[in-house]
Structure formats: structure tokens, C-alpha cells
Amino acid sequence: MKRNVINECRVSFSALSVNEGYARTCVAAFAAQCDPTVKELSELKTAVSEAVTNAIVHGYRERSGNVELILRQLSGGLIQLTVRDKGAGIADIEQAMTPLFTTAPEEERSGLGFSVMESFMDRVSVKSAPGKGTTVTMEKQLSVHTRPAEPELQTT
């Protein structure tokens, strides 16, 4: 089923650990328009937190850079979150998504970031290439408890 984009927001920020909280706040503010449950909002914030942390810690380990966060509200109550970096990239995505695998054991990393994302989101897709960066796209279908009507698209 093809879904229409109802609303979209793009933000870019420095790959600094202090900006992980900023990403969580952006997701919370954007998703609020869809009237999510407290649980859904918490799950969206946690998933984006894991993706942004991965970009900062693993993507930009040896250098500085930016993280791009793309938030989309799609028709039918679907929220899509994309976290993109132009950092180190992932050589073996399947291995990276294996629970407890980490490239930073010396930093006491648990290797559960992707598992957490998958547990809170309906779909997680990862595209990456060594030296070119990583894009993580996640989707969550929000409940229809009292979802407000979708705004009409205006044409000019």
C-alpha cells in the first residue's frame, strides 16, 4: 500500500553525544501531532536515541561530522524515522545487527542498539557502505485510539 507523506521535517546536527537528547526531543515534538500513546512516544524516542548514538559512537569514532534526522508522518498513522550519517559505514550489516555484537567492547558497549530499535519499531532497514556512511530507516504504525484527522494537503 502506497502511503502519502502528510508532513516531513529534516534536521542536521553535529555528531556529539549531547545532541542525542536533541534528537529525542525532535522526535517527540514531531510525533505529538499524531497523538501517540505515552508508550508509543517512548518507543519512538528510544529507537531514535539508539540510532543516533550508533551514528555518533560508531560512524564518527575518529572524526567529526553531522547526523541527519528525517521525520515523516505518512497517511494511515505511520511514522517513519531516518537517521543518516556519512561516517565509517558498516562492512557487514547482518553481523552488526546480531545481538551483543559491538565494534567498541573497550567502551563497554552492549551491542544491543539494533535489537532495541527492532523491538520498538515495526520495521528497521539499514543501508551502509564502508567509508560512505549509514542510513537507518524505522517505521512504526501508531494506534488509532483517537488519532486526529490528517491535515489536508494544500496545493498552490
Tab-separated table of N, CA and C in Angstrom:
chain	number	residue	atom	x	y	z
A	1	MET	N	0.835	-1.176	0.000
A	1	MET	CA	0.000	0.000	0.000
A	1	MET	C	0.888	1.249	0.000
A	2	LYS	N	0.715	2.081	-0.977
A	2	LYS	CA	1.470	3.329	-1.070
A	2	LYS	C	0.881	4.336	-0.092
A	3	ARG	N	1.736	4.960	0.666
A	3	ARG	CA	1.292	5.944	1.641
A	3	ARG	C	1.775	7.317	1.219
A	4	ASN	N	0.935	8.302	1.446
A	4	ASN	CA	1.292	9.680	1.136
A	4	ASN	C	2.017	10.308	2.315
A	5	VAL	N	2.961	11.190	2.009
A	5	VAL	CA	3.642	11.949	3.056
A	5	VAL	C	2.723	13.094	3.456
A	6	ILE	N	2.346	13.125	4.738
A	6	ILE	CA	1.480	14.171	5.275
A	6	ILE	C	2.318	15.348	5.760
A	7	ASN	N	3.435	15.031	6.410
A	7	ASN	CA	4.308	16.065	6.941
A	7	ASN	C	5.719	15.503	7.019
A	8	GLU	N	6.696	16.405	6.919
A	8	GLU	CA	8.090	15.980	6.956
A	8	GLU	C	8.937	17.055	7.614
A	9	CYS	N	9.947	16.620	8.343
A	9	CYS	CA	10.886	17.531	8.996
A	9	CYS	C	12.283	16.955	8.832
A	10	ARG	N	13.238	17.808	8.529
A	10	ARG	CA	14.638	17.396	8.417
A	10	ARG	C	15.482	18.301	9.300
A	11	VAL	N	16.329	17.675	10.106
A	11	VAL	CA	17.261	18.432	10.931
A	11	VAL	C	18.633	17.786	10.822
A	12	SER	N	19.642	18.610	10.941
A	12	SER	CA	21.013	18.129	10.903
A	12	SER	C	21.728	18.719	12.103
A	13	PHE	N	22.554	17.903	12.755
A	13	PHE	CA	23.259	18.377	13.936
A	13	PHE	C	24.618	17.703	14.016
A	14	SER	N	25.512	18.318	14.766
A	14	SER	CA	26.858	17.772	14.948
A	14	SER	C	26.791	16.426	15.655
A	15	ALA	N	27.685	15.537	15.288
A	15	ALA	CA	27.734	14.192	15.865
A	15	ALA	C	28.420	14.251	17.233
A	16	LEU	N	27.711	14.846	18.170
A	16	LEU	CA	28.174	14.965	19.547
A	16	LEU	C	27.167	14.271	20.444
A	17	SER	N	27.650	13.591	21.466
A	17	SER	CA	26.743	12.822	22.324
A	17	SER	C	25.674	13.698	22.977
A	18	VAL	N	25.965	14.964	23.227
A	18	VAL	CA	24.952	15.844	23.833
A	18	VAL	C	23.750	16.047	22.918
A	19	ASN	N	23.911	15.805	21.623
A	19	ASN	CA	22.812	16.010	20.682
A	19	ASN	C	21.864	14.819	20.581
A	20	GLU	N	22.171	13.725	21.250
A	20	GLU	CA	21.257	12.582	21.285
A	20	GLU	C	19.946	13.005	21.946
A	21	GLY	N	20.019	13.788	23.001
A	21	GLY	CA	18.816	14.298	23.666
A	21	GLY	C	18.020	15.227	22.765
A	22	TYR	N	18.724	16.001	21.953
A	22	TYR	CA	18.061	16.889	20.990
A	22	TYR	C	17.251	16.070	19.984
A	23	ALA	N	17.826	14.974	19.508
A	23	ALA	CA	17.122	14.108	18.548
A	23	ALA	C	15.857	13.532	19.175
A	24	ARG	N	15.941	13.110	20.431
A	24	ARG	CA	14.765	12.580	21.145
A	24	ARG	C	13.665	13.644	21.234
A	25	THR	N	14.064	14.875	21.543
A	25	THR	CA	13.108	15.968	21.662
A	25	THR	C	12.459	16.276	20.313
A	26	CYS	N	13.252	16.249	19.244
A	26	CYS	CA	12.707	16.488	17.897
A	26	CYS	C	11.644	15.447	17.557
A	27	VAL	N	11.951	14.190	17.828
A	27	VAL	CA	11.004	13.112	17.526
A	27	VAL	C	9.735	13.283	18.348
A	28	ALA	N	9.875	13.604	19.625
A	28	ALA	CA	8.711	13.775	20.489
A	28	ALA	C	7.823	14.911	20.000
A	29	ALA	N	8.429	16.035	19.649
A	29	ALA	CA	7.657	17.181	19.184
A	29	ALA	C	6.967	16.878	17.851
A	30	PHE	N	7.685	16.226	16.949
A	30	PHE	CA	7.106	15.911	15.643
A	30	PHE	C	5.975	14.896	15.769
A	31	ALA	N	6.190	13.844	16.542
A	31	ALA	CA	5.192	12.780	16.675
A	31	ALA	C	3.950	13.233	17.427
A	32	ALA	N	4.071	14.269	18.239
A	32	ALA	CA	2.925	14.738	19.037
A	32	ALA	C	1.720	15.083	18.170
A	33	GLN	N	1.950	15.514	16.938
A	33	GLN	CA	0.851	15.865	16.043
A	33	GLN	C	-0.034	14.666	15.711
A	34	CYS	N	0.483	13.470	15.917
A	34	CYS	CA	-0.252	12.238	15.599
A	34	CYS	C	-0.957	11.655	16.821
A	35	ASP	N	-0.854	12.340	17.950
A	35	ASP	CA	-1.489	11.915	19.193
A	35	ASP	C	-1.125	10.480	19.579
A	36	PRO	N	0.180	10.188	19.678
A	36	PRO	CA	0.582	8.826	20.060
A	36	PRO	C	0.286	8.576	21.535
A	37	THR	N	0.243	7.310	21.897
A	37	THR	CA	0.131	6.967	23.308
A	37	THR	C	1.477	7.274	23.966
A	38	VAL	N	1.501	7.326	25.287
A	38	VAL	CA	2.750	7.558	26.006
A	38	VAL	C	3.751	6.453	25.674
A	39	LYS	N	3.274	5.223	25.598
A	39	LYS	CA	4.142	4.086	25.270
A	39	LYS	C	4.729	4.242	23.866
A	40	GLU	N	3.900	4.598	22.890
A	40	GLU	CA	4.387	4.775	21.514
A	40	GLU	C	5.434	5.879	21.455
A	41	LEU	N	5.185	6.978	22.146
A	41	LEU	CA	6.117	8.096	22.147
A	41	LEU	C	7.455	7.681	22.765
A	42	SER	N	7.391	6.950	23.849
A	42	SER	CA	8.602	6.459	24.498
A	42	SER	C	9.382	5.529	23.571
A	43	GLU	N	8.679	4.671	22.850
A	43	GLU	CA	9.334	3.739	21.928
A	43	GLU	C	9.997	4.476	20.766
A	44	LEU	N	9.344	5.488	20.220
A	44	LEU	CA	9.934	6.282	19.140
A	44	LEU	C	11.198	6.982	19.622
A	45	LYS	N	11.129	7.583	20.792
A	45	LYS	CA	12.279	8.294	21.348
A	45	LYS	C	13.443	7.350	21.628
A	46	THR	N	13.153	6.178	22.145
A	46	THR	CA	14.216	5.217	22.449
A	46	THR	C	14.870	4.707	21.168
A	47	ALA	N	14.064	4.388	20.164
A	47	ALA	CA	14.608	3.888	18.897
A	47	ALA	C	15.499	4.930	18.233
A	48	VAL	N	15.052	6.191	18.186
A	48	VAL	CA	15.876	7.221	17.552
A	48	VAL	C	17.133	7.477	18.372
A	49	SER	N	17.028	7.365	19.671
A	49	SER	CA	18.186	7.530	20.535
A	49	SER	C	19.257	6.490	20.218
A	50	GLU	N	18.842	5.243	20.031
A	50	GLU	CA	19.791	4.172	19.700
A	50	GLU	C	20.451	4.417	18.341
A	51	ALA	N	19.651	4.814	17.353
A	51	ALA	CA	20.193	5.048	16.009
A	51	ALA	C	21.171	6.222	16.004
A	52	VAL	N	20.819	7.306	16.684
A	52	VAL	CA	21.700	8.479	16.735
A	52	VAL	C	22.980	8.148	17.510
A	53	THR	N	22.846	7.433	18.603
A	53	THR	CA	24.027	7.033	19.371
A	53	THR	C	24.961	6.174	18.522
A	54	ASN	N	24.397	5.232	17.751
A	54	ASN	CA	25.233	4.421	16.853
A	54	ASN	C	25.973	5.299	15.853
A	55	ALA	N	25.283	6.270	15.269
A	55	ALA	CA	25.914	7.156	14.288
A	55	ALA	C	27.071	7.922	14.921
A	56	ILE	N	26.851	8.429	16.121
A	56	ILE	CA	27.880	9.222	16.800
A	56	ILE	C	29.051	8.348	17.235
A	57	VAL	N	28.761	7.255	17.914
A	57	VAL	CA	29.810	6.409	18.504
A	57	VAL	C	30.566	5.596	17.458
A	58	HIS	N	29.839	5.011	16.524
A	58	HIS	CA	30.477	4.119	15.552
A	58	HIS	C	30.770	4.809	14.220
A	59	GLY	N	29.874	5.654	13.767
A	59	GLY	CA	30.068	6.314	12.481
A	59	GLY	C	31.186	7.331	12.485
A	60	TYR	N	31.285	8.063	13.577
A	60	TYR	CA	32.262	9.149	13.641
A	60	TYR	C	33.290	8.944	14.749
A	61	ARG	N	33.719	7.729	14.947
A	61	ARG	CA	34.675	7.398	16.007
A	61	ARG	C	35.953	8.234	15.915
A	62	GLU	N	36.509	8.368	14.750
A	62	GLU	CA	37.813	9.026	14.590
A	62	GLU	C	37.738	10.437	14.006
A	63	ARG	N	36.531	10.941	13.786
A	63	ARG	CA	36.423	12.263	13.156
A	63	ARG	C	35.107	12.911	13.510
A	64	SER	N	34.971	14.151	13.124
A	64	SER	CA	33.720	14.868	13.370
A	64	SER	C	32.836	14.745	12.135
A	65	GLY	N	31.591	15.095	12.304
A	65	GLY	CA	30.653	15.040	11.190
A	65	GLY	C	29.269	15.436	11.654
A	66	ASN	N	28.294	15.211	10.807
A	66	ASN	CA	26.916	15.560	11.111
A	66	ASN	C	26.020	14.335	11.015
A	67	VAL	N	24.940	14.394	11.755
A	67	VAL	CA	23.898	13.385	11.698
A	67	VAL	C	22.654	14.077	11.158
A	68	GLU	N	21.994	13.446	10.197
A	68	GLU	CA	20.753	13.990	9.651
A	68	GLU	C	19.600	13.136	10.166
A	69	LEU	N	18.563	13.806	10.638
A	69	LEU	CA	17.360	13.151	11.133
A	69	LEU	C	16.204	13.588	10.247
A	70	ILE	N	15.540	12.609	9.630
A	70	ILE	CA	14.397	12.892	8.763
A	70	ILE	C	13.178	12.236	9.400
A	71	LEU	N	12.169	13.036	9.671
A	71	LEU	CA	10.948	12.566	10.313
A	71	LEU	C	9.803	12.722	9.334
A	72	ARG	N	9.022	11.657	9.171
A	72	ARG	CA	7.892	11.716	8.241
A	72	ARG	C	6.633	11.165	8.901
A	73	GLN	N	5.547	11.886	8.714
A	73	GLN	CA	4.217	11.387	9.063
A	73	GLN	C	3.603	10.940	7.741
A	74	LEU	N	3.263	9.660	7.641
A	74	LEU	CA	2.663	9.114	6.431
A	74	LEU	C	1.184	8.845	6.679
A	75	SER	N	0.423	8.770	5.620
A	75	SER	CA	-1.013	8.516	5.752
A	75	SER	C	-1.254	7.213	6.503
A	76	GLY	N	-2.381	7.154	7.169
A	76	GLY	CA	-2.748	5.953	7.897
A	76	GLY	C	-2.083	5.811	9.251
A	77	GLY	N	-1.460	6.881	9.758
A	77	GLY	CA	-0.872	6.841	11.091
A	77	GLY	C	0.498	6.217	11.181
A	78	LEU	N	1.236	6.183	10.083
A	78	LEU	CA	2.581	5.606	10.088
A	78	LEU	C	3.610	6.714	10.291
A	79	ILE	N	4.532	6.481	11.219
A	79	ILE	CA	5.643	7.402	11.449
A	79	ILE	C	6.914	6.731	10.929
A	80	GLN	N	7.692	7.496	10.176
A	80	GLN	CA	8.958	6.987	9.631
A	80	GLN	C	10.086	7.883	10.138
A	81	LEU	N	11.096	7.263	10.723
A	81	LEU	CA	12.263	7.974	11.237
A	81	LEU	C	13.491	7.499	10.476
A	82	THR	N	14.276	8.432	9.963
A	82	THR	CA	15.508	8.073	9.268
A	82	THR	C	16.667	8.804	9.921
A	83	VAL	N	17.725	8.064	10.232
A	83	VAL	CA	18.942	8.628	10.806
A	83	VAL	C	20.061	8.312	9.823
A	84	ARG	N	20.743	9.361	9.361
A	84	ARG	CA	21.763	9.194	8.318
A	84	ARG	C	23.072	9.851	8.756
A	85	ASP	N	24.171	9.149	8.527
A	85	ASP	CA	25.484	9.739	8.759
A	85	ASP	C	26.356	9.474	7.535
A	86	LYS	N	27.450	10.195	7.446
A	86	LYS	CA	28.416	9.993	6.367
A	86	LYS	C	29.749	9.571	6.973
A	87	GLY	N	29.635	8.701	7.960
A	87	GLY	CA	30.807	8.259	8.707
A	87	GLY	C	31.446	7.004	8.162
A	88	ALA	N	31.904	6.164	9.076
A	88	ALA	CA	32.711	4.986	8.741
A	88	ALA	C	31.958	3.936	7.937
A	89	GLY	N	30.651	3.836	8.117
A	89	GLY	CA	29.886	2.798	7.427
A	89	GLY	C	30.031	1.450	8.116
A	90	ILE	N	29.256	0.488	7.638
A	90	ILE	CA	29.240	-0.857	8.218
A	90	ILE	C	29.616	-1.852	7.126
A	91	ALA	N	30.643	-2.637	7.386
A	91	ALA	CA	31.097	-3.627	6.403
A	91	ALA	C	30.134	-4.809	6.305
A	92	ASP	N	29.619	-5.277	7.442
A	92	ASP	CA	28.744	-6.449	7.474
A	92	ASP	C	27.498	-6.103	8.294
A	93	ILE	N	26.450	-5.669	7.625
A	93	ILE	CA	25.227	-5.226	8.297
A	93	ILE	C	24.595	-6.352	9.106
A	94	GLU	N	24.552	-7.560	8.539
A	94	GLU	CA	23.949	-8.690	9.253
A	94	GLU	C	24.668	-8.938	10.573
A	95	GLN	N	25.992	-8.907	10.549
A	95	GLN	CA	26.768	-9.110	11.769
A	95	GLN	C	26.518	-7.967	12.757
A	96	ALA	N	26.493	-6.735	12.245
A	96	ALA	CA	26.276	-5.569	13.112
A	96	ALA	C	24.921	-5.621	13.803
A	97	MET	N	23.939	-6.249	13.173
A	97	MET	CA	22.595	-6.325	13.740
A	97	MET	C	22.413	-7.540	14.653
A	98	THR	N	23.453	-8.354	14.788
A	98	THR	CA	23.403	-9.515	15.677
A	98	THR	C	23.457	-9.030	17.124
A	99	PRO	N	22.518	-9.487	17.968
A	99	PRO	CA	22.535	-9.061	19.369
A	99	PRO	C	23.886	-9.345	20.035
A	100	LEU	N	24.360	-8.360	20.779
A	100	LEU	CA	25.602	-8.377	21.553
A	100	LEU	C	26.868	-8.168	20.727
A	101	PHE	N	26.754	-8.027	19.393
A	101	PHE	CA	27.934	-7.706	18.596
A	101	PHE	C	28.230	-6.219	18.767
A	102	THR	N	29.484	-5.887	18.994
A	102	THR	CA	29.884	-4.491	19.092
A	102	THR	C	31.281	-4.312	18.520
A	103	THR	N	31.515	-3.147	17.969
A	103	THR	CA	32.853	-2.816	17.485
A	103	THR	C	33.606	-1.987	18.522
A	104	ALA	N	32.975	-1.760	19.678
A	104	ALA	CA	33.611	-0.946	20.719
A	104	ALA	C	33.540	-1.617	22.087
A	105	PRO	N	34.058	-2.857	22.209
A	105	PRO	CA	33.979	-3.540	23.510
A	105	PRO	C	34.763	-2.832	24.612
A	106	GLU	N	35.819	-2.111	24.228
A	106	GLU	CA	36.617	-1.395	25.219
A	106	GLU	C	35.829	-0.267	25.875
A	107	GLU	N	34.764	0.157	25.241
A	107	GLU	CA	33.915	1.225	25.783
A	107	GLU	C	32.692	0.654	26.484
A	108	GLU	N	32.715	-0.623	26.763
A	108	GLU	CA	31.618	-1.307	27.438
A	108	GLU	C	30.287	-1.148	26.700
A	109	ARG	N	30.338	-1.179	25.385
A	109	ARG	CA	29.122	-1.125	24.570
A	109	ARG	C	28.451	-2.479	24.623
A	110	SER	N	27.140	-2.487	24.704
A	110	SER	CA	26.416	-3.750	24.876
A	110	SER	C	26.125	-4.466	23.566
A	111	GLY	N	26.114	-3.745	22.454
A	111	GLY	CA	25.800	-4.384	21.181
A	111	GLY	C	24.328	-4.694	21.020
A	112	LEU	N	23.472	-3.911	21.668
A	112	LEU	CA	22.028	-4.162	21.590
A	112	LEU	C	21.254	-3.047	20.886
A	113	GLY	N	21.953	-2.069	20.319
A	113	GLY	CA	21.276	-0.933	19.690
A	113	GLY	C	20.259	-1.334	18.636
A	114	PHE	N	20.669	-2.171	17.680
A	114	PHE	CA	19.738	-2.585	16.629
A	114	PHE	C	18.616	-3.447	17.196
A	115	SER	N	18.929	-4.285	18.173
A	115	SER	CA	17.891	-5.121	18.797
A	115	SER	C	16.837	-4.253	19.478
A	116	VAL	N	17.273	-3.203	20.141
A	116	VAL	CA	16.337	-2.284	20.786
A	116	VAL	C	15.471	-1.610	19.731
A	117	MET	N	16.092	-1.129	18.660
A	117	MET	CA	15.323	-0.496	17.578
A	117	MET	C	14.266	-1.453	17.041
A	118	GLU	N	14.674	-2.692	16.776
A	118	GLU	CA	13.743	-3.686	16.220
A	118	GLU	C	12.627	-4.037	17.196
A	119	SER	N	12.904	-3.986	18.490
A	119	SER	CA	11.866	-4.340	19.462
A	119	SER	C	10.803	-3.255	19.595
A	120	PHE	N	11.166	-2.009	19.323
A	120	PHE	CA	10.226	-0.907	19.488
A	120	PHE	C	9.575	-0.431	18.192
A	121	MET	N	10.136	-0.800	17.070
A	121	MET	CA	9.613	-0.340	15.780
A	121	MET	C	9.059	-1.533	15.001
A	122	ASP	N	8.174	-1.253	14.052
A	122	ASP	CA	7.587	-2.313	13.238
A	122	ASP	C	8.532	-2.757	12.129
A	123	ARG	N	9.382	-1.838	11.680
A	123	ARG	CA	10.314	-2.159	10.595
A	123	ARG	C	11.588	-1.358	10.792
A	124	VAL	N	12.724	-2.026	10.601
A	124	VAL	CA	14.028	-1.361	10.667
A	124	VAL	C	14.808	-1.794	9.437
A	125	SER	N	15.289	-0.821	8.678
A	125	SER	CA	16.071	-1.087	7.475
A	125	SER	C	17.406	-0.361	7.598
A	126	VAL	N	18.495	-1.049	7.250
A	126	VAL	CA	19.826	-0.448	7.344
A	126	VAL	C	20.513	-0.550	5.990
A	127	LYS	N	21.009	0.578	5.520
A	127	LYS	CA	21.816	0.621	4.301
A	127	LYS	C	23.129	1.270	4.669
A	128	SER	N	24.222	0.668	4.229
A	128	SER	CA	25.517	1.197	4.599
A	128	SER	C	26.594	0.735	3.631
A	129	ALA	N	27.654	1.504	3.571
A	129	ALA	CA	28.830	1.132	2.787
A	129	ALA	C	30.052	1.666	3.526
A	130	PRO	N	31.092	0.842	3.673
A	130	PRO	CA	32.305	1.304	4.351
A	130	PRO	C	32.835	2.596	3.731
A	131	GLY	N	33.130	3.561	4.596
A	131	GLY	CA	33.666	4.843	4.156
A	131	GLY	C	32.634	5.817	3.616
A	132	LYS	N	31.384	5.378	3.476
A	132	LYS	CA	30.357	6.252	2.896
A	132	LYS	C	29.229	6.593	3.858
A	133	GLY	N	29.119	5.855	4.973
A	133	GLY	CA	28.100	6.168	5.960
A	133	GLY	C	26.991	5.142	6.037
A	134	THR	N	26.027	5.446	6.885
A	134	THR	CA	24.940	4.532	7.186
A	134	THR	C	23.619	5.280	7.235
A	135	THR	N	22.567	4.633	6.737
A	135	THR	CA	21.207	5.160	6.832
A	135	THR	C	20.341	4.102	7.492
A	136	VAL	N	19.718	4.471	8.600
A	136	VAL	CA	18.798	3.598	9.312
A	136	VAL	C	17.409	4.196	9.169
A	137	THR	N	16.484	3.422	8.607
A	137	THR	CA	15.102	3.866	8.448
A	137	THR	C	14.211	2.954	9.271
A	138	MET	N	13.381	3.583	10.107
A	138	MET	CA	12.498	2.839	11.008
A	138	MET	C	11.067	3.314	10.821
A	139	GLU	N	10.124	2.391	10.949
A	139	GLU	CA	8.704	2.742	10.825
A	139	GLU	C	7.917	2.174	11.992
A	140	LYS	N	6.925	2.938	12.406
A	140	LYS	CA	6.027	2.495	13.469
A	140	LYS	C	4.607	2.920	13.121
A	141	GLN	N	3.717	1.943	13.151
A	141	GLN	CA	2.289	2.205	12.955
A	141	GLN	C	1.706	2.611	14.300
A	142	LEU	N	1.175	3.822	14.367
A	142	LEU	CA	0.586	4.292	15.614
A	142	LEU	C	-0.836	3.778	15.743
A	143	SER	N	-1.255	3.611	16.977
A	143	SER	CA	-2.610	3.115	17.240
A	143	SER	C	-3.640	4.154	16.809
A	144	VAL	N	-4.845	3.717	16.660
A	144	VAL	CA	-5.915	4.606	16.188
A	144	VAL	C	-6.819	5.039	17.332
A	145	HIS	N	-6.288	5.043	18.562
A	145	HIS	CA	-7.118	5.316	19.736
A	145	HIS	C	-7.979	6.563	19.571
A	146	THR	N	-7.426	7.673	19.242
A	146	THR	CA	-8.203	8.895	18.984
A	146	THR	C	-7.435	9.775	18.009
A	147	ARG	N	-6.821	9.144	17.037
A	147	ARG	CA	-5.976	9.879	16.113
A	147	ARG	C	-6.743	11.032	15.479
A	148	PRO	N	-6.174	12.225	15.502
A	148	PRO	CA	-6.834	13.358	14.854
A	148	PRO	C	-6.858	13.156	13.337
A	149	ALA	N	-7.764	13.821	12.699
A	149	ALA	CA	-7.853	13.723	11.243
A	149	ALA	C	-6.558	14.236	10.626
A	150	GLU	N	-6.154	13.605	9.538
A	150	GLU	CA	-4.944	14.037	8.854
A	150	GLU	C	-5.215	15.359	8.159
A	151	PRO	N	-4.279	16.281	8.241
A	151	PRO	CA	-4.498	17.579	7.593
A	151	PRO	C	-4.575	17.412	6.082
A	152	GLU	N	-5.359	18.268	5.481
A	152	GLU	CA	-5.457	18.223	4.024
A	152	GLU	C	-4.219	18.859	3.424
A	153	LEU	N	-3.727	18.246	2.364
A	153	LEU	CA	-2.582	18.817	1.678
A	153	LEU	C	-3.056	20.021	0.883
A	154	GLN	N	-2.333	21.114	1.019
A	154	GLN	CA	-2.696	22.324	0.300
A	154	GLN	C	-1.892	22.396	-0.990
A	155	THR	N	-2.529	22.772	-2.041
A	155	THR	CA	-1.830	22.959	-3.308
A	155	THR	C	-1.795	24.438	-3.625
A	156	THR	N	-0.699	24.854	-4.227
A	156	THR	CA	-0.570	26.278	-4.552
A	156	THR	C	-0.509	26.477	-6.028
